[in-house]
mmCIF file of C-alpha atoms in Angstrom:
data_model
loop_
_atom_site.group_PDB
_atom_site.id
_atom_site.type_symbol
_atom_site.label_atom_id
_atom_site.label_comp_id
_atom_site.label_asym_id
_atom_site.label_seq_id
_atom_site.Cartn_x
_atom_site.Cartn_y
_atom_site.Cartn_z
ATOM 1 C CA MET A 1 53.387 -269.315 98.825
ATOM 2 C CA GLN A 2 57.074 -270.051 97.900
ATOM 3 C CA LEU A 3 57.409 -266.551 96.680
ATOM 4 C CA LEU A 4 56.381 -265.157 100.001
ATOM 5 C CA TYR A 5 58.681 -267.391 101.975
ATOM 6 C CA SER A 6 61.591 -266.238 99.847
ATOM 7 C CA ILE A 7 60.764 -262.587 100.486
ATOM 8 C CA ALA A 8 60.351 -263.028 104.322
ATOM 9 C CA SER A 9 63.447 -264.931 104.888
ATOM 10 C CA PRO A 10 65.836 -262.133 104.020
ATOM 11 C CA ALA A 11 63.492 -259.698 106.068
ATOM 12 C CA ARG A 12 63.751 -261.625 109.288
ATOM 13 C CA PRO A 13 67.241 -260.276 110.435
ATOM 14 C CA PHE A 14 65.786 -256.736 109.885
ATOM 15 C CA PHE A 15 62.763 -257.436 111.977
ATOM 16 C CA ARG A 16 64.773 -259.280 114.841
ATOM 17 C CA HIS A 17 67.161 -256.177 114.874
ATOM 18 C CA ALA A 18 64.304 -253.786 115.157
ATOM 19 C CA PHE A 19 62.655 -255.801 117.820
ATOM 20 C CA GLN A 20 65.866 -255.942 119.963
ATOM 21 C CA CYS A 21 66.100 -252.254 119.452
ATOM 22 C CA LEU A 22 62.737 -251.475 120.694
ATOM 23 C CA ALA A 23 63.208 -254.003 123.589
ATOM 24 C CA ALA A 24 66.346 -251.982 124.612
ATOM 25 C CA PHE A 25 64.511 -248.680 124.197
ATOM 26 C CA LEU A 26 61.773 -249.841 126.573
ATOM 27 C CA PHE A 27 64.167 -251.346 129.094
ATOM 28 C CA PHE A 28 66.383 -248.067 129.185
ATOM 29 C CA SER A 29 63.454 -245.514 128.917
ATOM 30 C CA GLN A 30 62.064 -246.757 132.679
ATOM 31 C CA SER A 31 61.771 -243.949 134.995
ATOM 32 C CA ALA A 32 65.363 -243.912 136.111
ATOM 33 C CA LEU A 33 66.677 -240.612 136.822
ATOM 34 C CA ALA A 34 70.226 -239.821 138.197
ATOM 35 C CA TYR A 35 71.763 -236.579 139.272
ATOM 36 C CA THR A 36 75.377 -236.034 140.840
ATOM 37 C CA LEU A 37 76.235 -233.251 143.282
ATOM 38 C CA THR A 38 79.453 -231.917 144.550
ATOM 39 C CA CYS A 39 79.284 -230.984 148.252
ATOM 40 C CA ASP A 40 81.916 -229.443 150.733
ATOM 41 C CA LEU A 41 81.000 -231.196 153.942
ATOM 42 C CA GLN A 42 82.143 -230.826 157.550
ATOM 43 C CA GLY A 43 81.714 -233.854 159.889
ATOM 44 C CA SER A 44 81.353 -233.793 163.581
ATOM 45 C CA PHE A 45 80.521 -235.919 166.642
ATOM 46 C CA PRO A 46 78.246 -233.950 168.887
ATOM 47 C CA GLU A 47 78.921 -236.196 171.759
ATOM 48 C CA LEU A 48 82.724 -235.426 171.595
ATOM 49 C CA ASP A 49 83.253 -231.724 171.482
ATOM 50 C CA LYS A 50 87.159 -231.982 171.531
ATOM 51 C CA ILE A 51 87.220 -234.184 168.458
ATOM 52 C CA THR A 52 87.659 -232.151 165.091
ATOM 53 C CA LEU A 53 87.607 -233.695 161.782
ATOM 54 C CA GLU A 54 89.034 -232.308 158.369
ATOM 55 C CA PRO A 55 86.377 -231.088 155.957
ATOM 56 C CA ALA A 56 85.905 -233.181 152.862
ATOM 57 C CA GLN A 57 84.797 -232.663 149.313
ATOM 58 C CA VAL A 58 82.349 -235.528 148.373
ATOM 59 C CA LYS A 59 80.258 -236.609 145.415
ATOM 60 C CA VAL A 60 76.637 -237.128 146.137
ATOM 61 C CA ASP A 61 74.693 -239.478 143.611
ATOM 62 C CA ILE A 62 70.951 -239.405 143.579
ATOM 63 C CA THR A 63 69.145 -242.024 141.815
ATOM 64 C CA SER A 64 65.429 -242.297 141.448
ATOM 65 C CA ILE A 65 64.258 -245.826 139.979
ATOM 66 C CA GLY A 66 60.429 -246.321 139.918
ATOM 67 C CA ASP A 67 59.301 -245.265 143.346
ATOM 68 C CA HIS A 68 62.532 -245.703 145.307
ATOM 69 C CA LEU A 69 65.399 -243.146 145.939
ATOM 70 C CA TYR A 70 69.000 -244.090 146.294
ATOM 71 C CA ILE A 71 71.447 -241.425 147.700
ATOM 72 C CA ARG A 72 75.182 -242.363 147.913
ATOM 73 C CA ILE A 73 77.827 -240.139 149.335
ATOM 74 C CA ASP A 74 81.283 -240.862 148.429
ATOM 75 C CA GLY A 75 84.292 -239.249 150.021
ATOM 76 C CA PRO A 76 86.808 -240.174 152.740
ATOM 77 C CA LYS A 77 85.791 -243.281 154.643
ATOM 78 C CA LEU A 78 83.934 -241.643 157.401
ATOM 79 C CA TYR A 79 81.922 -239.456 155.099
ATOM 80 C CA ASN A 80 80.602 -242.307 153.062
ATOM 81 C CA PHE A 81 76.863 -242.835 153.116
ATOM 82 C CA PHE A 82 74.195 -244.920 151.394
ATOM 83 C CA VAL A 83 70.434 -244.602 152.168
ATOM 84 C CA ASN A 84 67.496 -245.791 150.145
ATOM 85 C CA THR A 85 63.752 -246.095 150.475
ATOM 86 C CA LEU A 86 63.692 -249.938 149.844
ATOM 87 C CA ARG A 87 62.162 -252.254 152.642
ATOM 88 C CA THR A 88 63.654 -255.665 153.030
ATOM 89 C CA PRO A 89 63.895 -258.249 155.955
ATOM 90 C CA GLU A 90 67.224 -256.449 156.866
ATOM 91 C CA PHE A 91 66.553 -252.729 156.131
ATOM 92 C CA GLU A 92 63.625 -250.209 156.370
ATOM 93 C CA GLY A 93 63.882 -247.264 154.152
ATOM 94 C CA THR A 94 61.660 -244.143 154.290
ATOM 95 C CA ASP A 95 61.078 -241.454 151.830
ATOM 96 C CA LEU A 96 60.412 -238.129 153.816
ATOM 97 C CA THR A 97 60.840 -235.901 150.809
ATOM 98 C CA SER A 98 58.922 -232.631 150.605
ATOM 99 C CA LYS A 99 58.698 -229.395 148.466
ATOM 100 C CA THR A 100 61.655 -228.055 150.254
ATOM 101 C CA SER A 101 63.908 -231.031 150.623
ATOM 102 C CA MET A 102 64.787 -234.556 149.605
ATOM 103 C CA TRP A 103 65.147 -236.647 152.587
ATOM 104 C CA VAL A 104 65.728 -240.258 153.047
ATOM 105 C CA LYS A 105 66.201 -242.440 156.144
ATOM 106 C CA ARG A 106 67.424 -245.992 156.469
ATOM 107 C CA LYS A 107 67.459 -248.281 159.424
ATOM 108 C CA ASN A 108 69.148 -251.638 159.845
ATOM 109 C CA LEU A 109 66.636 -253.881 161.618
ATOM 110 C CA LYS A 110 69.229 -256.099 163.107
ATOM 111 C CA THR A 111 71.742 -253.656 164.612
ATOM 112 C CA MET A 112 69.018 -250.649 165.008
ATOM 113 C CA GLU A 113 71.710 -248.448 163.351
ATOM 114 C CA GLU A 114 70.277 -245.492 161.346
ATOM 115 C CA SER A 115 71.222 -243.199 158.577
ATOM 116 C CA GLU A 116 69.624 -240.290 156.962
ATOM 117 C CA ILE A 117 70.499 -237.858 154.272
ATOM 118 C CA LYS A 118 68.556 -234.595 153.740
ATOM 119 C CA ILE A 119 69.257 -232.375 150.786
ATOM 120 C CA ASN A 120 67.630 -228.874 150.904
ATOM 121 C CA ARG A 121 66.606 -227.522 147.631
ATOM 122 C CA GLU A 122 67.075 -223.809 148.443
ATOM 123 C CA PRO A 123 69.951 -223.144 148.985
ATOM 124 C CA VAL A 124 71.303 -226.494 147.958
ATOM 125 C CA ASN A 125 72.991 -227.912 151.081
ATOM 126 C CA ILE A 126 73.198 -231.229 152.838
ATOM 127 C CA LYS A 127 72.693 -232.640 156.316
ATOM 128 C CA ALA A 128 73.102 -236.154 156.969
ATOM 129 C CA ILE A 129 73.492 -238.263 160.183
ATOM 130 C CA LYS A 130 74.649 -241.912 160.813
ATOM 131 C CA ASP A 131 75.287 -244.216 163.750
ATOM 132 C CA VAL A 132 78.922 -245.355 163.859
ATOM 133 C CA GLN A 133 81.217 -247.320 166.261
ATOM 134 C CA ARG A 134 84.072 -244.972 167.199
ATOM 135 C CA TYR A 135 86.251 -244.513 170.285
ATOM 136 C CA GLY A 136 84.639 -247.594 171.845
ATOM 137 C CA LYS A 137 81.110 -246.192 171.721
ATOM 138 C CA LYS A 138 78.033 -245.936 169.316
ATOM 139 C CA LEU A 139 78.158 -242.337 168.204
ATOM 140 C CA LYS A 140 76.133 -240.092 165.894
ATOM 141 C CA PHE A 141 78.197 -238.737 163.080
ATOM 142 C CA PHE A 142 76.775 -235.407 161.507
ATOM 143 C CA VAL A 143 77.833 -233.877 158.249
ATOM 144 C CA THR A 144 76.654 -230.446 156.884
ATOM 145 C CA GLY A 145 77.651 -228.188 154.146
ATOM 146 C CA PRO A 146 76.816 -226.646 150.846
ATOM 147 C CA CYS A 147 76.435 -228.379 147.412
ATOM 148 C CA GLN A 148 77.064 -227.232 143.848
ATOM 149 C CA LEU A 149 74.650 -228.404 141.176
ATOM 150 C CA PRO A 150 75.926 -229.949 138.137
ATOM 151 C CA PRO A 151 76.714 -227.563 135.008
ATOM 152 C CA GLY A 152 73.861 -227.419 132.461
#
């Protein structure tokens, strides 16, 4: 018995390390996928024809974790968007994805403000809408434009 114990003691750190590696592999191998697009967008306020906005190049991050989609547009302040399919007491997200597009809507249940992002697959372009407070009014802000897929 003493012989078995003396053999097993030096092996414990190896097994502990192997278990930690297995746990890390299982944690990071969950169904999490991420993509990044670069898009050239033009924003507009349909209610205000005379207001013109500068176009912007933005980064679009698309993440899928389990059954939920997260889409973030990072660019100049007005061009920043974030939508997801989560449902919480404050927000209601909806996944409207189809064969031709990835489409996510998000609604703030307290303020009733909505935002949505639709990414068409062929050709790859984006259409997004969000409610904003501008010029003393609640307005719809629209953005559209083509996107480039990441290399590779």
